[in-house]
């Protein structure tokens, strides 16, 4: 199974139409990866679909970088009893 | 005698969504005023009490206690009003014009064909027979213990009934008001077509030069402190509410607008509640628009199908209801915001607090409450918190306050409407994944 980070990068690449290999944990979704506000909503929706979790919109949309998204999603998966590869 | 307005059961109230999500049925408007104001005037009641769904009781109490709305004996969901006086309890769906039940008289309970209570007149002497601590039990006991009569009083069945009756109601309300002439300021040149006795411009109202008021086919009532900018055309029957402003609007027949609305573009046979804006060009026809709505520039709704067949509406997102009318526009809940260029299909339902970002295509006919419609699909968007922030800001700009009671009511509406919204979000996710 792919790790949380790999899956977050894959989803980000698909939504933002980027190459997953070029996405780094320190990248900001908006500044470095060019996510518009509507794409941020789509990213949250696709993360929920990918991991089978429900995320609080305010908390999810306040996450700024790929690395922080990995941490946040791992925590949400833990809270909601979803097994993931770290 | 005390008049008690008792809101209908949930299964009936749903026929008046999305407007009834945030108000009792008697706060819906038709003609010059609300259904409640018409019933109160018809009965001649000075003492009025209200029973609303529990989730909106605190918010409604806050609203009716505003100084301008104070009426003597005001009470919301207070069972103590069921004692101490003759009572006339009325279902707000009853059309006031036809309501012919005397406030005082022997006890009787008027039932419709389905056996539902349309009104209950309870003489003070009979109150001892009834449990006065709970309105539901009180009505059930009244039906069981007091004489029942079959009532053929006409009732409002669906929200679009009010839109379809609006022009006629404006004409009736104008006649009942018994006012005509110019008490406000009318700057020349302008034109009044038809009989001047069919026009009333209230004190404080201002009509700029180059305005046409056409009362040839119905009366025009421009209420206090309303303002009509140049190049507006106002066709009767029409009611422009207090402090509303028309910006070069093509205001076709059958509109009730306001109070405190800002309207431009083309509007026809529509009801617009207070504090809503349709500032720019775009067509709104046979529509019912709630409070605090903002329709972005070039937002337009269809009110007639290309094949001239009757319009259907989905009030629950699943089942289409044939309105029986070829002309029905959009039903737009409170606090809805649409972006520029939004295209609303014939008979569209836009749930309360929904935020629409147009895609250039007509929207789906059902948008759930609290939906963020982005990139052609319903999403959870930025959540209800952001919608509340926007609502607070919009209200603050007009000197109104978003109360805790109001937020609690909207939280309840959010929960009530979650199943429909979640279903639409799931559908949206499937579309996103397929892209």
Short mmCIF file of C-alpha atoms in Angstrom, two decimals:
data_model
loop_
_atom_site.label_atom_id
_atom_site.label_comp_id
_atom_site.label_asym_id
_atom_site.label_seq_id
_atom_site.Cartn_x
_atom_site.Cartn_y
_atom_site.Cartn_z
CA UNK A 1 0.00 0.00 0.00
CA UNK A 2 1.24 3.51 -0.79
CA UNK A 3 2.07 5.80 2.10
CA UNK A 4 -0.09 8.76 3.14
CA UNK A 5 2.46 11.09 1.61
CA UNK A 6 2.46 9.25 -1.72
CA UNK A 7 -1.32 9.22 -1.84
CA UNK A 8 -1.56 12.93 -0.93
CA UNK A 9 0.91 13.74 -3.71
CA UNK A 10 -0.99 11.59 -6.21
CA UNK A 11 -4.31 13.28 -5.43
CA UNK A 12 -2.71 16.73 -5.51
CA UNK A 13 -1.09 15.97 -8.86
CA UNK A 14 -4.38 14.76 -10.32
CA UNK A 15 -6.45 17.75 -9.12
CA UNK A 16 -3.85 20.41 -9.94
CA UNK A 17 -2.65 18.64 -13.10
CA UNK A 18 0.98 18.38 -11.98
CA UNK A 19 3.66 15.70 -11.99
CA UNK A 20 3.58 13.93 -8.59
CA UNK A 21 7.37 13.62 -8.55
CA UNK A 22 7.73 17.40 -8.55
CA UNK A 23 5.58 17.89 -5.45
CA UNK A 24 7.55 18.37 -2.21
CA UNK A 25 6.30 18.33 1.40
CA UNK A 26 7.32 21.94 1.90
CA UNK A 27 5.30 23.13 -1.11
CA UNK A 28 2.42 25.47 -0.39
CA UNK A 29 -0.76 24.44 -2.21
CA UNK A 30 -1.50 28.02 -3.22
CA UNK A 31 1.87 29.76 -3.57
CA UNK A 32 4.00 26.92 -5.01
CA UNK A 33 1.44 24.63 -6.62
CA UNK A 34 -0.94 27.34 -7.82
CA UNK A 35 -4.14 26.02 -6.29
CA UNK A 36 -7.09 28.41 -6.75
CA UNK A 37 -9.66 28.60 -3.95
CA UNK A 38 -12.08 26.37 -5.86
CA UNK A 39 -9.32 23.79 -6.37
CA UNK A 40 -8.70 23.82 -2.62
CA UNK A 41 -12.30 22.72 -2.14
CA UNK A 42 -11.79 20.00 -4.74
CA UNK A 43 -8.58 18.87 -3.06
CA UNK A 44 -10.34 18.46 0.29
CA UNK A 45 -13.15 16.54 -1.41
CA UNK A 46 -10.72 14.24 -3.19
CA UNK A 47 -8.67 13.64 -0.03
CA UNK A 48 -11.89 12.58 1.70
CA UNK A 49 -12.65 10.21 -1.15
CA UNK A 50 -9.10 8.82 -1.26
CA UNK A 51 -8.90 8.11 2.45
CA UNK A 52 -12.58 7.44 3.20
CA UNK A 53 -12.74 10.06 5.95
CA UNK A 54 -14.77 13.16 6.80
CA UNK A 55 -12.78 16.32 7.36
CA UNK A 56 -13.79 19.54 9.03
CA UNK A 57 -13.84 22.14 6.25
CA UNK A 58 -12.33 24.94 8.29
CA UNK A 59 -9.49 22.79 9.61
CA UNK A 60 -8.79 21.13 6.27
CA UNK A 61 -8.80 24.36 4.30
CA UNK A 62 -6.43 26.03 6.77
CA UNK A 63 -3.69 23.49 5.97
CA UNK A 64 -1.13 25.30 3.84
CA UNK A 65 1.54 22.82 2.76
CA UNK A 66 1.67 19.28 1.40
CA UNK A 67 3.61 18.10 4.46
CA UNK A 68 1.04 19.58 6.84
CA UNK A 69 -1.71 17.93 4.80
CA UNK A 70 0.01 14.57 5.25
CA UNK A 71 0.15 15.10 9.02
CA UNK A 72 -3.43 16.34 9.21
CA UNK A 73 -4.83 13.48 7.13
CA UNK A 74 -2.86 10.88 9.08
CA UNK A 75 -4.33 12.29 12.29
CA UNK A 76 -7.88 12.33 10.89
CA UNK A 77 -7.47 8.71 9.73
CA UNK A 78 -6.29 7.75 13.21
CA UNK A 79 -9.25 9.52 14.85
CA UNK A 80 -11.72 7.89 12.48
CA UNK A 81 -10.20 4.40 12.69
CA UNK A 82 -8.94 4.25 9.12
CA UNK A 83 -5.74 2.21 8.67
CA UNK A 84 -3.09 3.90 6.55
CA UNK A 85 0.56 3.31 5.69
CA UNK A 86 2.75 5.95 7.36
CA UNK B 1 -60.58 37.39 21.80
CA UNK B 2 -57.06 36.21 21.15
CA UNK B 3 -55.93 35.17 17.69
CA UNK B 4 -53.46 32.30 17.72
CA UNK B 5 -51.49 31.60 14.56
CA UNK B 6 -50.41 27.98 14.64
CA UNK B 7 -47.87 26.89 12.06
CA UNK B 8 -48.68 23.84 9.96
CA UNK B 9 -47.13 20.40 10.53
CA UNK B 10 -43.73 19.71 8.97
CA UNK B 11 -45.13 17.65 6.12
CA UNK B 12 -47.18 20.68 5.05
CA UNK B 13 -44.46 23.23 5.71
CA UNK B 14 -42.20 21.39 3.26
CA UNK B 15 -44.47 22.55 0.43
CA UNK B 16 -43.31 26.08 1.22
CA UNK B 17 -39.57 25.39 1.32
CA UNK B 18 -37.01 26.85 0.90
CA UNK B 19 -38.67 30.03 2.23
CA UNK B 20 -40.35 28.25 5.13
CA UNK B 21 -37.08 26.75 6.36
CA UNK B 22 -36.42 29.94 8.27
CA UNK B 23 -39.84 31.42 8.95
CA UNK B 24 -43.36 30.40 9.93
CA UNK B 25 -45.78 30.19 7.01
CA UNK B 26 -47.57 33.39 7.98
CA UNK B 27 -44.41 35.39 7.34
CA UNK B 28 -44.61 34.52 3.64
CA UNK B 29 -45.71 37.49 1.58
CA UNK B 30 -48.27 38.03 -1.13
CA UNK B 31 -49.38 41.43 -2.38
CA UNK B 32 -48.50 44.23 0.03
CA UNK B 33 -48.05 42.20 3.19
CA UNK B 34 -47.50 38.86 4.87
CA UNK B 35 -50.15 36.15 5.18
CA UNK B 36 -50.15 36.76 8.93
CA UNK B 37 -50.74 40.47 8.61
CA UNK B 38 -53.66 39.76 6.31
CA UNK B 39 -55.20 37.26 8.76
CA UNK B 40 -54.72 39.61 11.70
CA UNK B 41 -56.36 42.47 9.78
CA UNK B 42 -59.21 40.26 8.61
CA UNK B 43 -59.98 39.00 12.12
CA UNK B 44 -59.40 42.44 13.61
CA UNK B 45 -57.32 40.97 16.39
CA UNK B 46 -55.37 43.17 18.77
CA UNK B 47 -54.09 40.25 20.79
CA UNK B 48 -52.04 37.77 18.77
CA UNK B 49 -49.97 34.77 19.79
CA UNK B 50 -47.80 32.49 17.69
CA UNK B 51 -46.81 28.83 17.70
CA UNK B 52 -43.85 28.04 15.45
CA UNK B 53 -41.63 24.94 15.07
CA UNK B 54 -39.38 24.68 18.13
CA UNK B 55 -36.14 25.10 16.21
CA UNK B 56 -37.08 28.61 15.09
CA UNK B 57 -38.89 29.80 18.24
CA UNK B 58 -36.01 31.81 19.72
CA UNK B 59 -35.08 33.37 16.39
CA UNK B 60 -38.69 34.27 15.65
CA UNK B 61 -39.14 35.71 19.11
CA UNK B 62 -36.14 37.95 18.44
CA UNK B 63 -37.60 39.06 15.12
CA UNK B 64 -41.10 39.89 16.28
CA UNK B 65 -39.80 41.80 19.23
CA UNK B 66 -38.19 44.34 16.92
CA UNK B 67 -39.76 47.68 17.85
CA UNK B 68 -41.53 48.21 14.54
CA UNK B 69 -43.20 44.81 14.72
CA UNK B 70 -44.42 44.93 18.29
CA UNK B 71 -48.05 44.05 18.71
CA UNK B 72 -49.92 43.93 21.96
CA UNK B 73 -50.03 40.60 23.71
CA UNK B 74 -47.24 39.24 21.59
CA UNK B 75 -46.16 35.72 22.48
CA UNK B 76 -44.21 32.97 20.74
CA UNK B 77 -44.63 29.32 21.77
CA UNK B 78 -46.02 30.35 25.12
CA UNK B 79 -48.71 27.87 26.20
CA UNK B 80 -50.06 30.28 28.80
CA UNK B 81 -51.86 32.10 25.95
CA UNK B 82 -54.19 29.10 25.70
CA UNK B 83 -56.03 30.22 28.79
CA UNK B 84 -57.97 33.24 30.01
CA UNK B 85 -59.74 34.44 26.85
CA UNK B 86 -61.79 33.32 23.87
CA UNK B 87 -59.43 31.86 21.31
CA UNK B 88 -59.42 31.75 17.54
CA UNK B 89 -56.65 29.42 16.38
CA UNK B 90 -55.94 29.57 12.66
CA UNK B 91 -53.75 27.61 10.25
CA UNK B 92 -51.80 30.21 8.24
CA UNK B 93 -52.50 28.40 4.98
CA UNK B 94 -56.08 29.69 5.14
CA UNK B 95 -56.52 32.52 2.66
CA UNK B 96 -57.36 35.64 4.62
CA UNK B 97 -59.62 37.11 1.95
CA UNK B 98 -61.97 34.14 2.31
CA UNK B 99 -61.74 33.76 6.07
CA UNK B 100 -65.26 34.39 7.32
CA UNK B 101 -65.23 32.92 10.82
CA UNK B 102 -66.27 35.34 13.54
CA UNK B 103 -63.76 35.76 16.33
CA UNK B 104 -66.35 35.26 19.01
CA UNK B 105 -69.08 32.63 19.08
CA UNK B 106 -69.76 29.09 20.22
CA UNK B 107 -66.83 26.70 20.07
CA UNK B 108 -66.28 24.93 16.77
CA UNK B 109 -63.41 23.26 14.96
CA UNK B 110 -63.21 23.70 11.18
CA UNK B 111 -61.76 20.70 9.33
CA UNK B 112 -60.72 20.39 5.72
CA UNK B 113 -61.51 17.37 3.53
CA UNK B 114 -58.58 15.43 5.01
CA UNK B 115 -59.80 16.13 8.53
CA UNK B 116 -56.98 18.56 9.29
CA UNK B 117 -57.80 21.51 11.52
CA UNK B 118 -58.02 24.80 9.60
CA UNK B 119 -59.29 26.77 12.56
CA UNK B 120 -60.54 26.23 16.08
CA UNK B 121 -62.74 28.74 17.80
CA UNK B 122 -62.74 28.00 21.50
CA UNK B 123 -65.06 29.89 23.79
CA UNK B 124 -63.51 30.79 27.12
CA UNK B 125 -66.14 28.70 28.90
CA UNK B 126 -64.88 25.56 27.13
CA UNK B 127 -61.21 26.03 27.97
CA UNK B 128 -61.59 24.01 31.15
CA UNK B 129 -62.32 20.92 29.00
CA UNK B 130 -58.96 21.18 27.25
CA UNK B 131 -55.33 20.66 28.32
CA UNK B 132 -53.75 24.09 28.04
CA UNK B 133 -50.11 23.16 28.64
CA UNK B 134 -49.27 22.00 25.10
CA UNK B 135 -50.58 23.33 21.81
CA UNK B 136 -50.48 19.92 20.07
CA UNK B 137 -52.51 18.25 22.80
CA UNK B 138 -54.78 21.28 23.00
CA UNK B 139 -55.69 21.08 19.31
CA UNK B 140 -56.13 17.30 19.40
CA UNK B 141 -58.45 17.62 22.40
CA UNK B 142 -60.38 20.48 20.80
CA UNK B 143 -60.94 18.34 17.71
CA UNK B 144 -62.11 15.43 19.85
CA UNK B 145 -64.31 17.29 22.33
CA UNK B 146 -65.71 20.33 20.55
CA UNK B 147 -68.22 20.41 17.66
CA UNK B 148 -66.55 19.78 14.29
CA UNK B 149 -67.68 21.44 11.07
CA UNK B 150 -66.56 20.72 7.52
CA UNK B 151 -64.80 23.81 6.20
CA UNK B 152 -64.33 24.66 2.55
CA UNK B 153 -62.05 27.61 3.26
CA UNK B 154 -59.52 27.89 0.45
CA UNK B 155 -55.88 27.40 1.42
CA UNK B 156 -52.41 28.02 0.00
CA UNK B 157 -51.00 24.66 -1.06
CA UNK B 158 -47.53 25.41 -2.36
CA UNK B 159 -45.08 28.28 -2.31
CA UNK B 160 -45.64 29.04 -6.00
CA UNK B 161 -49.36 29.61 -5.32
CA UNK B 162 -48.33 32.91 -3.72
CA UNK B 163 -46.36 33.99 -6.78
CA UNK B 164 -49.18 33.08 -9.14
CA UNK B 165 -51.70 35.00 -7.02
CA UNK B 166 -49.50 38.03 -6.43
CA UNK B 167 -50.78 40.37 -9.14
CA UNK B 168 -54.39 39.84 -8.13
CA UNK B 169 -53.51 40.23 -4.46
CA UNK B 170 -51.72 43.53 -5.11
CA UNK B 171 -54.85 44.86 -6.80
CA UNK B 172 -56.99 43.75 -3.85
CA UNK B 173 -54.55 45.18 -1.30
CA UNK B 174 -54.41 48.50 -3.17
CA UNK B 175 -58.20 48.75 -3.05
CA UNK B 176 -58.21 47.84 0.65
CA UNK B 177 -55.53 50.43 1.45
CA UNK B 178 -57.76 53.11 -0.07
CA UNK B 179 -54.90 55.47 -0.86
CA UNK B 180 -54.01 57.21 -4.08
CA UNK B 181 -52.14 60.29 -5.22
CA UNK B 182 -48.66 61.65 -4.67
CA UNK B 183 -47.49 62.32 -1.12
CA UNK B 184 -43.82 61.78 -1.94
CA UNK B 185 -41.61 63.65 -4.37
CA UNK B 186 -41.96 63.17 -8.11
CA UNK B 187 -39.37 64.99 -10.24
CA UNK B 188 -40.30 66.02 -13.76
CA UNK B 189 -40.28 64.97 -16.49
CA UNK B 190 -41.92 61.62 -15.93
CA UNK B 191 -45.00 59.85 -17.15
CA UNK B 192 -47.91 58.27 -15.38
CA UNK B 193 -49.99 56.13 -17.70
CA UNK B 194 -53.51 55.07 -16.80
CA UNK B 195 -55.60 56.62 -14.08
CA UNK B 196 -53.79 58.63 -11.41
CA UNK B 197 -56.19 57.22 -8.86
CA UNK B 198 -54.44 53.89 -9.42
CA UNK B 199 -51.11 55.27 -8.27
CA UNK B 200 -49.97 56.00 -4.74
CA UNK B 201 -46.59 57.43 -3.89
CA UNK B 202 -46.15 57.49 -0.13
CA UNK B 203 -44.49 60.23 1.94
CA UNK B 204 -40.72 60.13 1.70
CA UNK B 205 -40.75 58.22 -1.57
CA UNK B 206 -38.77 59.80 -4.40
CA UNK B 207 -39.35 59.28 -8.08
CA UNK B 208 -36.53 60.64 -10.23
CA UNK B 209 -37.02 62.19 -13.67
CA UNK B 210 -37.50 59.94 -16.71
CA UNK B 211 -39.51 57.29 -14.90
CA UNK B 212 -42.62 55.69 -16.37
CA UNK B 213 -45.31 54.50 -14.00
CA UNK B 214 -47.82 52.49 -15.97
CA UNK B 215 -51.05 51.90 -14.05
CA UNK B 216 -53.12 51.15 -17.10
CA UNK B 217 -53.40 47.45 -16.25
CA UNK B 218 -53.18 47.63 -12.49
CA UNK B 219 -52.35 49.85 -9.53
CA UNK B 220 -48.86 50.95 -8.48
CA UNK B 221 -48.06 51.54 -4.82
CA UNK B 222 -44.68 53.01 -3.97
CA UNK B 223 -44.24 52.84 -0.22
CA UNK B 224 -42.47 55.19 2.19
CA UNK B 225 -38.89 56.18 1.47
CA UNK B 226 -38.67 54.06 -1.66
CA UNK B 227 -36.64 55.56 -4.48
CA UNK B 228 -37.07 55.04 -8.22
CA UNK B 229 -34.04 55.97 -10.34
CA UNK B 230 -34.21 57.32 -13.89
CA UNK B 231 -35.19 55.05 -16.78
CA UNK B 232 -37.17 52.71 -14.57
CA UNK B 233 -40.50 51.50 -15.87
CA UNK B 234 -42.95 50.34 -13.20
CA UNK B 235 -46.00 48.45 -14.46
CA UNK B 236 -49.00 47.73 -12.27
CA UNK B 237 -50.11 45.82 -10.42
CA UNK B 238 -46.96 46.50 -8.41
CA UNK B 239 -45.92 47.10 -4.83
CA UNK B 240 -42.54 48.67 -4.08
CA UNK B 241 -41.85 48.29 -0.38
CA UNK B 242 -40.45 50.76 2.09
CA UNK B 243 -36.89 51.93 1.50
CA UNK B 244 -36.52 49.84 -1.65
CA UNK B 245 -34.64 51.27 -4.59
CA UNK B 246 -35.14 50.57 -8.30
CA UNK B 247 -32.10 51.24 -10.46
CA UNK B 248 -33.38 51.80 -13.96
CA UNK B 249 -35.40 48.63 -13.57
CA UNK B 250 -37.84 47.20 -16.04
CA UNK B 251 -40.34 46.33 -13.35
CA UNK B 252 -43.04 44.40 -15.16
CA UNK B 253 -46.49 43.63 -13.73
CA UNK B 254 -47.16 41.60 -10.60
CA UNK B 255 -44.12 42.41 -8.43
CA UNK B 256 -43.96 42.78 -4.67
CA UNK B 257 -40.54 44.05 -3.69
CA UNK B 258 -39.11 44.88 -0.33
CA UNK B 259 -38.73 46.36 2.16
CA UNK B 260 -35.19 47.65 1.69
CA UNK B 261 -34.39 45.85 -1.56
CA UNK B 262 -32.20 47.11 -4.39
CA UNK B 263 -33.44 46.01 -7.76
CA UNK B 264 -32.35 46.52 -11.34
CA UNK B 265 -32.73 44.62 -14.59
CA UNK B 266 -36.01 43.00 -15.58
CA UNK B 267 -38.36 41.63 -12.93
CA UNK B 268 -41.80 40.20 -13.58
CA UNK B 269 -44.50 38.69 -11.36
CA UNK B 270 -42.09 38.05 -8.51
CA UNK B 271 -42.07 38.35 -4.74
CA UNK B 272 -38.84 39.56 -3.16
CA UNK B 273 -38.50 39.62 0.62
CA UNK B 274 -36.64 42.29 2.53
CA UNK B 275 -32.99 43.29 2.19
CA UNK B 276 -32.39 41.37 -1.01
CA UNK B 277 -30.42 42.72 -3.93
CA UNK B 278 -30.72 42.20 -7.63
CA UNK B 279 -28.84 45.31 -8.47
CA UNK B 280 -27.83 44.58 -12.07
CA UNK B 281 -29.25 43.43 -15.38
CA UNK B 282 -30.70 39.96 -15.72
CA UNK B 283 -34.23 38.57 -15.75
CA UNK B 284 -36.19 37.40 -12.73
CA UNK B 285 -39.68 36.12 -13.48
CA UNK B 286 -42.37 34.30 -11.50
CA UNK B 287 -39.83 33.90 -8.74
CA UNK B 288 -40.02 33.91 -4.96
CA UNK B 289 -36.87 35.32 -3.39
CA UNK B 290 -36.09 35.25 0.33
CA UNK B 291 -34.31 37.75 2.60
CA UNK B 292 -30.67 38.79 2.32
CA UNK B 293 -30.29 37.30 -1.14
CA UNK B 294 -27.78 38.74 -3.57
CA UNK B 295 -28.23 37.90 -7.23
CA UNK B 296 -25.05 38.72 -9.13
CA UNK B 297 -25.02 40.65 -12.39
CA UNK B 298 -26.70 38.84 -15.28
CA UNK B 299 -28.28 36.24 -13.05
CA UNK B 300 -31.35 35.16 -14.97
CA UNK B 301 -34.10 32.64 -14.45
CA UNK B 302 -36.33 30.91 -16.94
CA UNK B 303 -40.02 30.95 -16.07
CA UNK B 304 -41.37 29.34 -19.24
CA UNK B 305 -40.35 26.09 -20.89
CA UNK B 306 -39.57 25.98 -24.59
CA UNK B 307 -42.43 23.56 -25.21
CA UNK B 308 -44.91 25.61 -23.12
CA UNK B 309 -45.67 22.60 -20.94
CA UNK B 310 -46.41 22.96 -17.24
CA UNK B 311 -43.46 23.54 -14.93
CA UNK B 312 -42.44 20.99 -12.33
CA UNK B 313 -40.49 21.76 -9.15
CA UNK B 314 -38.46 19.48 -6.88
CA UNK B 315 -38.94 20.59 -3.30
CA UNK B 316 -37.00 17.65 -1.85
CA UNK B 317 -34.48 17.04 -4.62
CA UNK B 318 -36.10 13.78 -5.63
CA UNK B 319 -39.76 14.02 -6.52
CA UNK B 320 -40.92 16.45 -9.20
CA UNK B 321 -44.23 18.17 -8.45
CA UNK B 322 -46.25 19.43 -11.40
CA UNK B 323 -47.23 23.00 -10.56
CA UNK B 324 -50.01 22.96 -13.14
CA UNK B 325 -48.76 26.32 -14.37
CA UNK B 326 -46.75 27.13 -17.47
CA UNK B 327 -45.11 30.02 -15.65
CA UNK B 328 -42.99 29.29 -12.60
CA UNK B 329 -39.53 30.73 -12.08
CA UNK B 330 -37.14 30.16 -9.20
CA UNK B 331 -37.68 29.60 -5.50
CA UNK B 332 -34.69 31.13 -3.77
CA UNK B 333 -34.08 30.74 -0.03
CA UNK B 334 -32.71 33.29 2.42
CA UNK B 335 -29.05 34.35 2.19
CA UNK B 336 -28.49 32.79 -1.24
CA UNK B 337 -25.68 34.38 -3.24
CA UNK B 338 -25.28 33.89 -6.97
CA UNK B 339 -22.27 34.85 -9.05
CA UNK B 340 -22.36 36.83 -12.27
CA UNK B 341 -23.98 35.03 -15.15
CA UNK B 342 -25.92 32.47 -13.11
CA UNK B 343 -28.58 30.74 -15.20
CA UNK B 344 -31.50 29.26 -13.30
CA UNK B 345 -33.67 26.70 -15.02
CA UNK B 346 -37.48 26.84 -15.10
CA UNK B 347 -38.88 25.91 -11.68
CA UNK B 348 -35.51 25.90 -9.92
CA UNK B 349 -35.16 25.40 -6.18
CA UNK B 350 -32.18 27.11 -4.59
CA UNK B 351 -31.93 26.17 -0.92
CA UNK B 352 -31.26 28.69 1.81
CA UNK B 353 -27.66 29.82 2.36
CA UNK B 354 -26.58 28.24 -0.93
CA UNK B 355 -23.67 29.86 -2.72
CA UNK B 356 -23.60 29.58 -6.50
CA UNK B 357 -20.61 30.07 -8.76
CA UNK B 358 -21.89 29.94 -12.30
CA UNK B 359 -20.39 27.76 -15.00
CA UNK B 360 -22.19 29.25 -17.99
CA UNK B 361 -24.67 26.39 -18.12
CA UNK B 362 -28.12 26.29 -16.52
CA UNK B 363 -27.89 25.02 -12.96
CA UNK B 364 -29.44 21.75 -11.81
CA UNK B 365 -33.06 22.37 -10.83
CA UNK B 366 -32.41 21.49 -7.20
CA UNK B 367 -29.60 23.05 -5.20
CA UNK B 368 -29.71 22.01 -1.52
CA UNK B 369 -29.48 24.45 1.34
CA UNK B 370 -25.94 25.34 2.44
CA UNK B 371 -24.55 23.95 -0.82
CA UNK B 372 -21.50 25.48 -2.42
CA UNK B 373 -22.10 25.03 -6.12
CA UNK B 374 -18.63 25.19 -7.64
CA UNK B 375 -17.29 24.02 -11.01
CA UNK B 376 -20.68 22.60 -11.93
CA UNK B 377 -21.18 20.38 -8.88
CA UNK B 378 -22.55 20.64 -5.35
CA UNK B 379 -19.69 20.63 -2.83
CA UNK B 380 -19.28 21.18 0.88
CA UNK B 381 -17.17 24.16 -0.15
CA UNK B 382 -15.76 26.20 2.68
CA UNK B 383 -18.44 25.03 5.10
CA UNK B 384 -21.30 26.74 6.87
CA UNK B 385 -18.96 28.87 9.02
CA UNK B 386 -17.90 30.90 6.00
CA UNK B 387 -21.56 31.25 4.94
CA UNK B 388 -22.40 32.59 8.38
CA UNK B 389 -19.55 35.09 8.16
CA UNK B 390 -20.92 36.33 4.84
CA UNK B 391 -24.44 36.55 6.27
CA UNK B 392 -23.18 38.54 9.25
CA UNK B 393 -21.32 40.91 6.97
CA UNK B 394 -24.31 41.42 4.65
CA UNK B 395 -26.59 42.15 7.60
CA UNK B 396 -24.09 44.44 9.27
CA UNK B 397 -23.86 46.55 6.12
CA UNK B 398 -27.58 47.33 6.53
CA UNK B 399 -27.41 47.92 10.26
CA UNK B 400 -28.93 44.56 11.18
CA UNK B 401 -27.51 42.10 13.64
CA UNK B 402 -26.96 38.37 13.25
CA UNK B 403 -28.14 36.95 16.57
CA UNK B 404 -27.15 33.83 18.44
CA UNK B 405 -30.76 32.70 18.18
CA UNK B 406 -30.60 33.09 14.44
CA UNK B 407 -27.42 31.05 14.24
CA UNK B 408 -28.98 28.31 16.35
CA UNK B 409 -31.95 28.23 13.97
CA UNK B 410 -29.65 27.98 10.95
CA UNK B 411 -27.65 25.22 12.65
CA UNK B 412 -30.92 23.31 12.94
CA UNK B 413 -31.74 23.99 9.28
CA UNK B 414 -28.25 22.75 8.37
CA UNK B 415 -28.95 19.45 10.12
CA UNK B 416 -32.47 19.15 8.71
CA UNK B 417 -31.23 19.61 5.16
CA UNK B 418 -28.10 17.44 5.50
CA UNK B 419 -29.51 14.28 3.85
CA UNK B 420 -30.37 16.10 0.60
CA UNK B 421 -27.10 17.99 0.62
CA UNK B 422 -24.99 14.90 1.34
CA UNK B 423 -26.66 13.10 -1.53
CA UNK B 424 -25.88 15.97 -3.88
CA UNK B 425 -22.28 16.18 -2.60
CA UNK B 426 -21.81 12.45 -3.29
CA UNK B 427 -23.12 12.93 -6.80
CA UNK B 428 -20.72 15.85 -7.22
CA UNK B 429 -17.81 13.70 -6.03
CA UNK B 430 -18.59 11.11 -8.70
CA UNK B 431 -18.47 13.85 -11.32
CA UNK B 432 -15.16 15.17 -9.94
CA UNK B 433 -13.61 11.70 -9.94
CA UNK B 434 -14.68 11.12 -13.53
CA UNK B 435 -13.01 14.30 -14.77
#
